[in-house]
PDB file of C-alpha atoms in Angstrom:
ATOM      1  CA  MET A 203      12.604 -16.274  14.258  1.00  0.00           C
ATOM      2  CA  ILE A 204      10.366 -14.973  17.060  1.00  0.00           C
ATOM      3  CA  LEU A 205      11.296 -11.347  17.713  1.00  0.00           C
ATOM      4  CA  PHE A 206      11.422  -9.498  21.009  1.00  0.00           C
ATOM      5  CA  SER A 207       8.145  -7.600  21.248  1.00  0.00           C
ATOM      6  CA  ARG A 208       6.158  -5.402  23.595  1.00  0.00           C
ATOM      7  CA  TRP A 209       2.354  -5.299  23.589  1.00  0.00           C
ATOM      8  CA  LEU A 210       0.866  -2.073  24.954  1.00  0.00           C
ATOM      9  CA  ASP A 211      -2.886  -1.763  25.283  1.00  0.00           C
ATOM     10  CA  ASN A 212      -4.624   0.748  27.523  1.00  0.00           C
ATOM     11  CA  SER A 213      -7.511   1.200  25.085  1.00  0.00           C
ATOM     12  CA  ARG A 214      -9.678  -1.668  26.334  1.00  0.00           C
ATOM     13  CA  ARG A 215     -10.989  -1.956  22.785  1.00  0.00           C
ATOM     14  CA  GLU A 216     -11.190  -4.949  20.518  1.00  0.00           C
ATOM     15  CA  ARG A 217      -9.246  -3.509  17.594  1.00  0.00           C
ATOM     16  CA  PRO A 218      -6.469  -4.901  15.443  1.00  0.00           C
ATOM     17  CA  PRO A 219      -3.116  -3.689  16.757  1.00  0.00           C
ATOM     18  CA  LEU A 220      -0.679  -1.267  15.198  1.00  0.00           C
ATOM     19  CA  ILE A 221       2.731  -2.912  14.792  1.00  0.00           C
ATOM     20  CA  ILE A 222       5.570  -0.372  14.819  1.00  0.00           C
ATOM     21  CA  LEU A 223       8.893  -1.322  13.233  1.00  0.00           C
ATOM     22  CA  HIS A 224      11.986   0.766  14.017  1.00  0.00           C
ATOM     23  CA  GLY A 225      14.746   1.943  11.695  1.00  0.00           C
ATOM     24  CA  PHE A 226      18.289   0.703  11.027  1.00  0.00           C
ATOM     25  CA  LEU A 227      20.385   0.364  14.215  1.00  0.00           C
ATOM     26  CA  GLY A 228      17.294   1.255  16.260  1.00  0.00           C
ATOM     27  CA  SER A 229      15.080  -0.736  18.585  1.00  0.00           C
ATOM     28  CA  SER A 230      11.588  -0.743  20.013  1.00  0.00           C
ATOM     29  CA  ASP A 231      12.902   1.665  22.670  1.00  0.00           C
ATOM     30  CA  ASN A 232      12.918   4.391  19.989  1.00  0.00           C
ATOM     31  CA  TRP A 233       9.119   4.237  19.743  1.00  0.00           C
ATOM     32  CA  LEU A 234       8.187   3.424  23.344  1.00  0.00           C
ATOM     33  CA  SER A 235       7.024   6.908  24.392  1.00  0.00           C
ATOM     34  CA  ILE A 236       4.892   7.313  21.255  1.00  0.00           C
ATOM     35  CA  ALA A 237       3.524   3.774  21.623  1.00  0.00           C
ATOM     36  CA  ARG A 238       2.483   4.497  25.206  1.00  0.00           C
ATOM     37  CA  GLN A 239       0.434   7.460  24.011  1.00  0.00           C
ATOM     38  CA  LEU A 240      -1.097   5.578  21.069  1.00  0.00           C
ATOM     39  CA  SER A 241      -1.973   2.622  23.307  1.00  0.00           C
ATOM     40  CA  HIS A 242      -4.806   4.673  24.828  1.00  0.00           C
ATOM     41  CA  TYR A 243      -6.568   4.499  21.445  1.00  0.00           C
ATOM     42  CA  LEU A 244      -5.570   1.106  20.058  1.00  0.00           C
ATOM     43  CA  PRO A 245      -3.310  -1.830  20.910  1.00  0.00           C
ATOM     44  CA  VAL A 246       0.308  -1.230  19.887  1.00  0.00           C
ATOM     45  CA  VAL A 247       2.998  -3.854  19.344  1.00  0.00           C
ATOM     46  CA  LEU A 248       6.646  -2.847  19.174  1.00  0.00           C
ATOM     47  CA  MET A 249       9.105  -5.340  17.690  1.00  0.00           C
ATOM     48  CA  ASP A 250      12.893  -5.382  17.621  1.00  0.00           C
ATOM     49  CA  LEU A 251      13.933  -6.481  14.143  1.00  0.00           C
ATOM     50  CA  ARG A 252      16.444  -9.309  13.644  1.00  0.00           C
ATOM     51  CA  GLY A 253      19.904  -8.235  14.837  1.00  0.00           C
ATOM     52  CA  HIS A 254      18.546  -5.166  16.657  1.00  0.00           C
ATOM     53  CA  GLY A 255      17.622  -4.385  20.252  1.00  0.00           C
ATOM     54  CA  ASN A 256      16.697  -7.457  22.295  1.00  0.00           C
ATOM     55  CA  SER A 257      16.048  -9.745  19.320  1.00  0.00           C
ATOM     56  CA  SER A 258      18.471 -12.479  18.328  1.00  0.00           C
ATOM     57  CA  THR A 259      20.825 -12.043  15.450  1.00  0.00           C
ATOM     58  CA  SER A 260      21.488 -14.412  12.577  1.00  0.00           C
ATOM     59  CA  HIS A 261      24.200 -15.003  10.018  1.00  0.00           C
ATOM     60  CA  TYR A 262      21.529 -14.210   7.421  1.00  0.00           C
ATOM     61  CA  ILE A 263      20.049 -10.719   7.537  1.00  0.00           C
ATOM     62  CA  SER A 264      17.823  -9.394   4.774  1.00  0.00           C
ATOM     63  CA  VAL A 265      14.656  -7.340   4.449  1.00  0.00           C
ATOM     64  CA  ARG A 266      12.783 -10.469   3.334  1.00  0.00           C
ATOM     65  CA  ALA A 267      14.024 -12.465   6.361  1.00  0.00           C
ATOM     66  CA  MET A 268      13.024  -9.603   8.658  1.00  0.00           C
ATOM     67  CA  ALA A 269       9.542  -9.533   7.103  1.00  0.00           C
ATOM     68  CA  ASP A 270       9.216 -13.286   7.660  1.00  0.00           C
ATOM     69  CA  ASP A 271      10.234 -12.744  11.304  1.00  0.00           C
ATOM     70  CA  VAL A 272       7.504 -10.118  11.737  1.00  0.00           C
ATOM     71  CA  VAL A 273       4.891 -12.518  10.319  1.00  0.00           C
ATOM     72  CA  GLU A 274       6.105 -15.367  12.541  1.00  0.00           C
ATOM     73  CA  THR A 275       6.068 -13.133  15.634  1.00  0.00           C
ATOM     74  CA  ALA A 276       2.620 -11.742  14.801  1.00  0.00           C
ATOM     75  CA  HIS A 277       1.236 -15.270  14.410  1.00  0.00           C
ATOM     76  CA  HIS A 278       2.938 -16.260  17.683  1.00  0.00           C
ATOM     77  CA  LEU A 279       1.143 -13.340  19.380  1.00  0.00           C
ATOM     78  CA  GLY A 280      -2.184 -14.355  17.821  1.00  0.00           C
ATOM     79  CA  ILE A 281      -2.358 -11.350  15.486  1.00  0.00           C
ATOM     80  CA  LYS A 282      -4.400 -12.122  12.373  1.00  0.00           C
ATOM     81  CA  LYS A 283      -5.013  -8.569  11.165  1.00  0.00           C
ATOM     82  CA  CYS A 284      -3.093  -5.364  11.913  1.00  0.00           C
ATOM     83  CA  SER A 285      -1.862  -1.995  10.760  1.00  0.00           C
ATOM     84  CA  ILE A 286       1.868  -1.452  10.284  1.00  0.00           C
ATOM     85  CA  ALA A 287       3.992   1.658  10.831  1.00  0.00           C
ATOM     86  CA  GLY A 288       7.546   1.331   9.567  1.00  0.00           C
ATOM     87  CA  HIS A 289      10.355   3.838   9.992  1.00  0.00           C
ATOM     88  CA  SER A 290      13.338   3.737   7.616  1.00  0.00           C
ATOM     89  CA  LEU A 291      14.451   0.064   7.533  1.00  0.00           C
ATOM     90  CA  GLY A 292      11.184  -0.803   9.270  1.00  0.00           C
ATOM     91  CA  GLY A 293       9.397   0.819   6.327  1.00  0.00           C
ATOM     92  CA  LYS A 294      11.257  -1.374   3.860  1.00  0.00           C
ATOM     93  CA  VAL A 295      10.315  -4.414   5.946  1.00  0.00           C
ATOM     94  CA  SER A 296       6.706  -3.171   5.925  1.00  0.00           C
ATOM     95  CA  LEU A 297       6.739  -3.001   2.129  1.00  0.00           C
ATOM     96  CA  ALA A 298       8.080  -6.559   2.002  1.00  0.00           C
ATOM     97  CA  LEU A 299       5.155  -7.633   4.208  1.00  0.00           C
ATOM     98  CA  LEU A 300       2.757  -6.451   1.500  1.00  0.00           C
ATOM     99  CA  SER A 301       4.209  -8.916  -0.962  1.00  0.00           C
ATOM    100  CA  ASN A 302       4.064 -12.088   1.131  1.00  0.00           C
ATOM    101  CA  ASN A 303       0.275 -12.347   1.648  1.00  0.00           C
ATOM    102  CA  LYS A 304       0.746 -14.045   5.027  1.00  0.00           C
ATOM    103  CA  MET A 305      -0.818 -11.219   7.033  1.00  0.00           C
ATOM    104  CA  ILE A 306      -3.860  -9.015   6.615  1.00  0.00           C
ATOM    105  CA  ILE A 307      -2.594  -5.449   6.731  1.00  0.00           C
ATOM    106  CA  GLU A 308      -5.399  -2.904   7.084  1.00  0.00           C
ATOM    107  CA  LYS A 309      -3.268   0.231   6.966  1.00  0.00           C
ATOM    108  CA  LEU A 310       0.353   0.979   6.147  1.00  0.00           C
ATOM    109  CA  ILE A 311       2.252   3.990   7.457  1.00  0.00           C
ATOM    110  CA  LEU A 312       5.702   4.646   5.960  1.00  0.00           C
ATOM    111  CA  ILE A 313       7.938   7.047   7.862  1.00  0.00           C
ATOM    112  CA  ASP A 314      11.123   8.421   6.270  1.00  0.00           C
ATOM    113  CA  VAL A 315      11.561   5.555   3.803  1.00  0.00           C
ATOM    114  CA  GLY A 316      13.569   6.003   0.618  1.00  0.00           C
ATOM    115  CA  ILE A 317      11.351   5.124  -2.346  1.00  0.00           C
ATOM    116  CA  LYS A 318      13.117   2.834  -4.764  1.00  0.00           C
ATOM    117  CA  ASN A 319      12.075   0.229  -7.305  1.00  0.00           C
ATOM    118  CA  TYR A 320      12.139  -3.176  -5.612  1.00  0.00           C
ATOM    119  CA  PRO A 321      11.676  -5.923  -8.235  1.00  0.00           C
ATOM    120  CA  TRP A 322      10.350  -8.351  -5.594  1.00  0.00           C
ATOM    121  CA  LEU A 323       7.591  -5.922  -4.626  1.00  0.00           C
ATOM    122  CA  LYS A 324       4.862  -6.768  -7.139  1.00  0.00           C
ATOM    123  CA  THR A 325       1.678  -5.860  -5.256  1.00  0.00           C
ATOM    124  CA  PRO A 326      -1.354  -3.707  -6.042  1.00  0.00           C
ATOM    125  CA  PHE A 327       0.752  -0.815  -4.751  1.00  0.00           C
ATOM    126  CA  TYR A 328       3.533  -1.468  -7.280  1.00  0.00           C
ATOM    127  CA  ASN A 329       2.179   0.950  -9.913  1.00  0.00           C
ATOM    128  CA  PHE A 330       1.685   3.641  -7.286  1.00  0.00           C
ATOM    129  CA  ILE A 331       5.259   3.226  -6.016  1.00  0.00           C
ATOM    130  CA  ASN A 332       6.543   3.335  -9.611  1.00  0.00           C
ATOM    131  CA  PHE A 333       4.562   6.558 -10.113  1.00  0.00           C
ATOM    132  CA  LEU A 334       6.214   8.094  -7.032  1.00  0.00           C
ATOM    133  CA  ILE A 335       9.679   7.021  -8.172  1.00  0.00           C
ATOM    134  CA  ASN A 336       9.223   8.657 -11.570  1.00  0.00           C
ATOM    135  CA  LEU A 337       7.533  11.826 -10.291  1.00  0.00           C
ATOM    136  CA  GLN A 338       9.470  14.905 -11.343  1.00  0.00           C
ATOM    137  CA  LEU A 339       9.735  17.293  -8.380  1.00  0.00           C
TER     138      LEU A 339
END
């Protein structure tokens, strides 16, 4: 599914974009003011996840399906390489993107994401995430 997206770029630089994914029940509107500021330094793409904001909904909603939507939308926009910032649900979708190997992700920013063991997330970061889960604080 191609998602509703906004491309902001006032940087006039040839850099891979930062894709920002909102949290549960949010939309790209939640990040618009921050994206406008960041767009002076690098291209920023805001996406409304499946069933949120201006994107279509589906009878099937899952983190994996949302990750596939992000990949499809990025390819539709001509994005081959990017950085991802994911807030809450957007962070979980970002983690799912690491496991599908369909996009080159240079940097990953997780914002307010509950760390949990996801059996489908077997990436080079898996051991690090397991370490964080088992860390005694």
